[in-house]
Amino acid sequence: MEIRVFNGVYLICALVLLASPVRIDAQRKACRVQNLERTVKRNDGCQMKFIVQACRGTCNSEEVHLERSPFVLRQCNCCKSAGNITTQDITFTCSSGNVNLTVPSVTKCACLSCK
């Protein structure tokens, strides 16, 4: 690992070698748009199932301890929406009539700062 200072900011350069089984597992769990089934139950007994697109998966985060100030560097990344969030209009038929529901839908995901 190499530590450099650029404009007062510590930069950490590290070479990471991954074995093939780890790389395959990381791809399977990588941050991406996934279809998730959701269910809404109304008080009148009407139950609605629908699919939404959401961000899900893992991102790299790390904490590095240094010998000098700032002593600890943290990089925290979370799988979040990285594009426009669109909406889907869904119509369900219940015994009381049609029910319209607008749900958010993610179009792009990325590993972004958790802040």
PDB file of C-alpha atoms in Angstrom:
ATOM      1  CA  MET A   1       0.000   0.000   0.000  1.00  0.00           C
ATOM      2  CA  GLU A   2       1.239   3.484  -0.824  1.00  0.00           C
ATOM      3  CA  ILE A   3       0.058   6.683   0.871  1.00  0.00           C
ATOM      4  CA  ARG A   4       0.397  10.030  -0.910  1.00  0.00           C
ATOM      5  CA  VAL A   5      -0.733  13.545   0.043  1.00  0.00           C
ATOM      6  CA  PHE A   6      -2.430  15.648  -2.655  1.00  0.00           C
ATOM      7  CA  ASN A   7      -3.776  19.116  -1.720  1.00  0.00           C
ATOM      8  CA  GLY A   8      -3.822  18.090   1.938  1.00  0.00           C
ATOM      9  CA  VAL A   9      -5.787  14.911   1.245  1.00  0.00           C
ATOM     10  CA  TYR A  10      -4.345  11.474   1.889  1.00  0.00           C
ATOM     11  CA  LEU A  11      -4.596   9.183  -1.108  1.00  0.00           C
ATOM     12  CA  ILE A  12      -4.210   5.460  -0.624  1.00  0.00           C
ATOM     13  CA  CYS A  13      -3.049   3.369  -3.548  1.00  0.00           C
ATOM     14  CA  ALA A  14      -3.316  -0.369  -3.102  1.00  0.00           C
ATOM     15  CA  LEU A  15      -3.028  -3.326  -5.406  1.00  0.00           C
ATOM     16  CA  VAL A  16      -5.664  -5.926  -4.663  1.00  0.00           C
ATOM     17  CA  LEU A  17      -5.458  -9.401  -6.159  1.00  0.00           C
ATOM     18  CA  LEU A  18      -8.597 -11.494  -6.052  1.00  0.00           C
ATOM     19  CA  ALA A  19      -8.818 -15.224  -6.522  1.00  0.00           C
ATOM     20  CA  SER A  20     -11.305 -16.401  -9.139  1.00  0.00           C
ATOM     21  CA  PRO A  21     -13.942 -17.774  -6.686  1.00  0.00           C
ATOM     22  CA  VAL A  22     -14.066 -14.416  -4.882  1.00  0.00           C
ATOM     23  CA  ARG A  23     -14.407 -12.494  -8.138  1.00  0.00           C
ATOM     24  CA  ILE A  24     -17.299 -14.683  -9.298  1.00  0.00           C
ATOM     25  CA  ASP A  25     -19.079 -14.233  -5.952  1.00  0.00           C
ATOM     26  CA  ALA A  26     -18.515 -10.450  -6.061  1.00  0.00           C
ATOM     27  CA  GLN A  27     -20.088 -10.227  -9.534  1.00  0.00           C
ATOM     28  CA  ARG A  28     -23.154 -12.127  -8.389  1.00  0.00           C
ATOM     29  CA  LYS A  29     -23.700  -9.731  -5.491  1.00  0.00           C
ATOM     30  CA  ALA A  30     -22.555  -6.524  -7.250  1.00  0.00           C
ATOM     31  CA  CYS A  31     -24.611  -3.352  -6.940  1.00  0.00           C
ATOM     32  CA  ARG A  32     -27.238  -3.323  -9.677  1.00  0.00           C
ATOM     33  CA  VAL A  33     -30.896  -2.758 -10.508  1.00  0.00           C
ATOM     34  CA  GLN A  34     -32.964  -5.731  -9.400  1.00  0.00           C
ATOM     35  CA  ASN A  35     -36.628  -6.571  -9.751  1.00  0.00           C
ATOM     36  CA  LEU A  36     -38.303  -6.943  -6.363  1.00  0.00           C
ATOM     37  CA  GLU A  37     -41.817  -8.237  -5.770  1.00  0.00           C
ATOM     38  CA  ARG A  38     -43.900  -6.120  -3.409  1.00  0.00           C
ATOM     39  CA  THR A  39     -47.327  -6.729  -1.909  1.00  0.00           C
ATOM     40  CA  VAL A  40     -49.766  -4.092  -0.674  1.00  0.00           C
ATOM     41  CA  LYS A  41     -52.709  -5.158   1.467  1.00  0.00           C
ATOM     42  CA  ARG A  42     -55.613  -2.784   1.874  1.00  0.00           C
ATOM     43  CA  ASN A  43     -58.065  -2.670   4.776  1.00  0.00           C
ATOM     44  CA  ASP A  44     -60.881  -3.919   2.512  1.00  0.00           C
ATOM     45  CA  GLY A  45     -58.976  -7.187   1.933  1.00  0.00           C
ATOM     46  CA  CYS A  46     -57.713  -6.305  -1.533  1.00  0.00           C
ATOM     47  CA  GLN A  47     -54.166  -7.546  -2.030  1.00  0.00           C
ATOM     48  CA  MET A  48     -51.963  -6.171  -4.799  1.00  0.00           C
ATOM     49  CA  LYS A  49     -48.679  -7.674  -5.986  1.00  0.00           C
ATOM     50  CA  PHE A  50     -46.344  -5.811  -8.307  1.00  0.00           C
ATOM     51  CA  ILE A  51     -42.688  -5.624  -9.354  1.00  0.00           C
ATOM     52  CA  VAL A  52     -40.477  -2.603  -8.667  1.00  0.00           C
ATOM     53  CA  GLN A  53     -36.920  -1.931  -9.712  1.00  0.00           C
ATOM     54  CA  ALA A  54     -34.602  -1.134  -6.805  1.00  0.00           C
ATOM     55  CA  CYS A  55     -30.888  -0.952  -6.072  1.00  0.00           C
ATOM     56  CA  ARG A  56     -29.447  -3.966  -4.317  1.00  0.00           C
ATOM     57  CA  GLY A  57     -25.985  -5.444  -3.938  1.00  0.00           C
ATOM     58  CA  THR A  58     -22.633  -4.927  -2.269  1.00  0.00           C
ATOM     59  CA  CYS A  59     -20.083  -2.141  -2.529  1.00  0.00           C
ATOM     60  CA  ASN A  60     -16.524  -1.849  -1.269  1.00  0.00           C
ATOM     61  CA  SER A  61     -15.968  -0.038   2.010  1.00  0.00           C
ATOM     62  CA  GLU A  62     -12.834   0.140   4.080  1.00  0.00           C
ATOM     63  CA  GLU A  63     -11.122   1.718   7.052  1.00  0.00           C
ATOM     64  CA  VAL A  64      -7.375   2.286   6.975  1.00  0.00           C
ATOM     65  CA  HIS A  65      -5.317   3.171  10.038  1.00  0.00           C
ATOM     66  CA  LEU A  66      -2.394   5.575   9.532  1.00  0.00           C
ATOM     67  CA  GLU A  67       0.657   6.448  11.603  1.00  0.00           C
ATOM     68  CA  ARG A  68      -0.054  10.191  11.403  1.00  0.00           C
ATOM     69  CA  SER A  69      -3.046  12.535  11.306  1.00  0.00           C
ATOM     70  CA  PRO A  70      -5.868  11.986  10.375  1.00  0.00           C
ATOM     71  CA  PHE A  71      -4.952   8.497  11.751  1.00  0.00           C
ATOM     72  CA  VAL A  72      -8.040   6.836  10.296  1.00  0.00           C
ATOM     73  CA  LEU A  73      -9.357   7.075   6.742  1.00  0.00           C
ATOM     74  CA  ARG A  74     -12.794   5.711   5.973  1.00  0.00           C
ATOM     75  CA  GLN A  75     -14.329   5.045   2.609  1.00  0.00           C
ATOM     76  CA  CYS A  76     -17.928   3.970   2.871  1.00  0.00           C
ATOM     77  CA  ASN A  77     -19.889   3.155  -0.267  1.00  0.00           C
ATOM     78  CA  CYS A  78     -23.504   2.072  -0.538  1.00  0.00           C
ATOM     79  CA  CYS A  79     -25.556   0.713  -3.414  1.00  0.00           C
ATOM     80  CA  LYS A  80     -27.801   3.640  -4.393  1.00  0.00           C
ATOM     81  CA  SER A  81     -29.737   5.076  -7.269  1.00  0.00           C
ATOM     82  CA  ALA A  82     -27.374   6.824  -9.680  1.00  0.00           C
ATOM     83  CA  GLY A  83     -29.866   8.046 -12.230  1.00  0.00           C
ATOM     84  CA  ASN A  84     -33.367   9.318 -12.567  1.00  0.00           C
ATOM     85  CA  ILE A  85     -36.014   7.680 -10.450  1.00  0.00           C
ATOM     86  CA  THR A  86     -39.063   7.179 -12.612  1.00  0.00           C
ATOM     87  CA  THR A  87     -42.555   6.180 -11.584  1.00  0.00           C
ATOM     88  CA  GLN A  88     -44.818   3.327 -12.658  1.00  0.00           C
ATOM     89  CA  ASP A  89     -48.575   3.683 -12.677  1.00  0.00           C
ATOM     90  CA  ILE A  90     -50.205   0.395 -11.738  1.00  0.00           C
ATOM     91  CA  THR A  91     -53.948  -0.342 -11.794  1.00  0.00           C
ATOM     92  CA  PHE A  92     -55.429  -3.152  -9.720  1.00  0.00           C
ATOM     93  CA  THR A  93     -58.950  -4.459  -9.738  1.00  0.00           C
ATOM     94  CA  CYS A  94     -60.452  -4.920  -6.297  1.00  0.00           C
ATOM     95  CA  SER A  95     -64.010  -5.755  -5.234  1.00  0.00           C
ATOM     96  CA  SER A  96     -64.535  -2.057  -4.473  1.00  0.00           C
ATOM     97  CA  GLY A  97     -63.365  -1.050  -7.977  1.00  0.00           C
ATOM     98  CA  ASN A  98     -60.096  -0.134  -9.640  1.00  0.00           C
ATOM     99  CA  VAL A  99     -57.227   1.099  -7.490  1.00  0.00           C
ATOM    100  CA  ASN A 100     -54.432   3.194  -9.004  1.00  0.00           C
ATOM    101  CA  LEU A 101     -51.001   3.105  -7.457  1.00  0.00           C
ATOM    102  CA  THR A 102     -47.879   5.081  -8.428  1.00  0.00           C
ATOM    103  CA  VAL A 103     -44.598   3.492  -7.361  1.00  0.00           C
ATOM    104  CA  PRO A 104     -40.994   4.677  -7.795  1.00  0.00           C
ATOM    105  CA  SER A 105     -38.693   2.741 -10.106  1.00  0.00           C
ATOM    106  CA  VAL A 106     -34.889   2.946 -10.266  1.00  0.00           C
ATOM    107  CA  THR A 107     -33.177   3.070 -13.674  1.00  0.00           C
ATOM    108  CA  LYS A 108     -29.485   2.930 -12.699  1.00  0.00           C
ATOM    109  CA  CYS A 109     -27.503   1.935  -9.590  1.00  0.00           C
ATOM    110  CA  ALA A 110     -23.933   2.583  -8.498  1.00  0.00           C
ATOM    111  CA  CYS A 111     -21.689   2.387  -5.448  1.00  0.00           C
ATOM    112  CA  LEU A 112     -21.801   5.920  -4.055  1.00  0.00           C
ATOM    113  CA  SER A 113     -20.773   7.552  -0.796  1.00  0.00           C
ATOM    114  CA  CYS A 114     -23.041   6.513   2.077  1.00  0.00           C
ATOM    115  CA  LYS A 115     -23.362  10.127   3.259  1.00  0.00           C
TER     116      LYS A 115
END
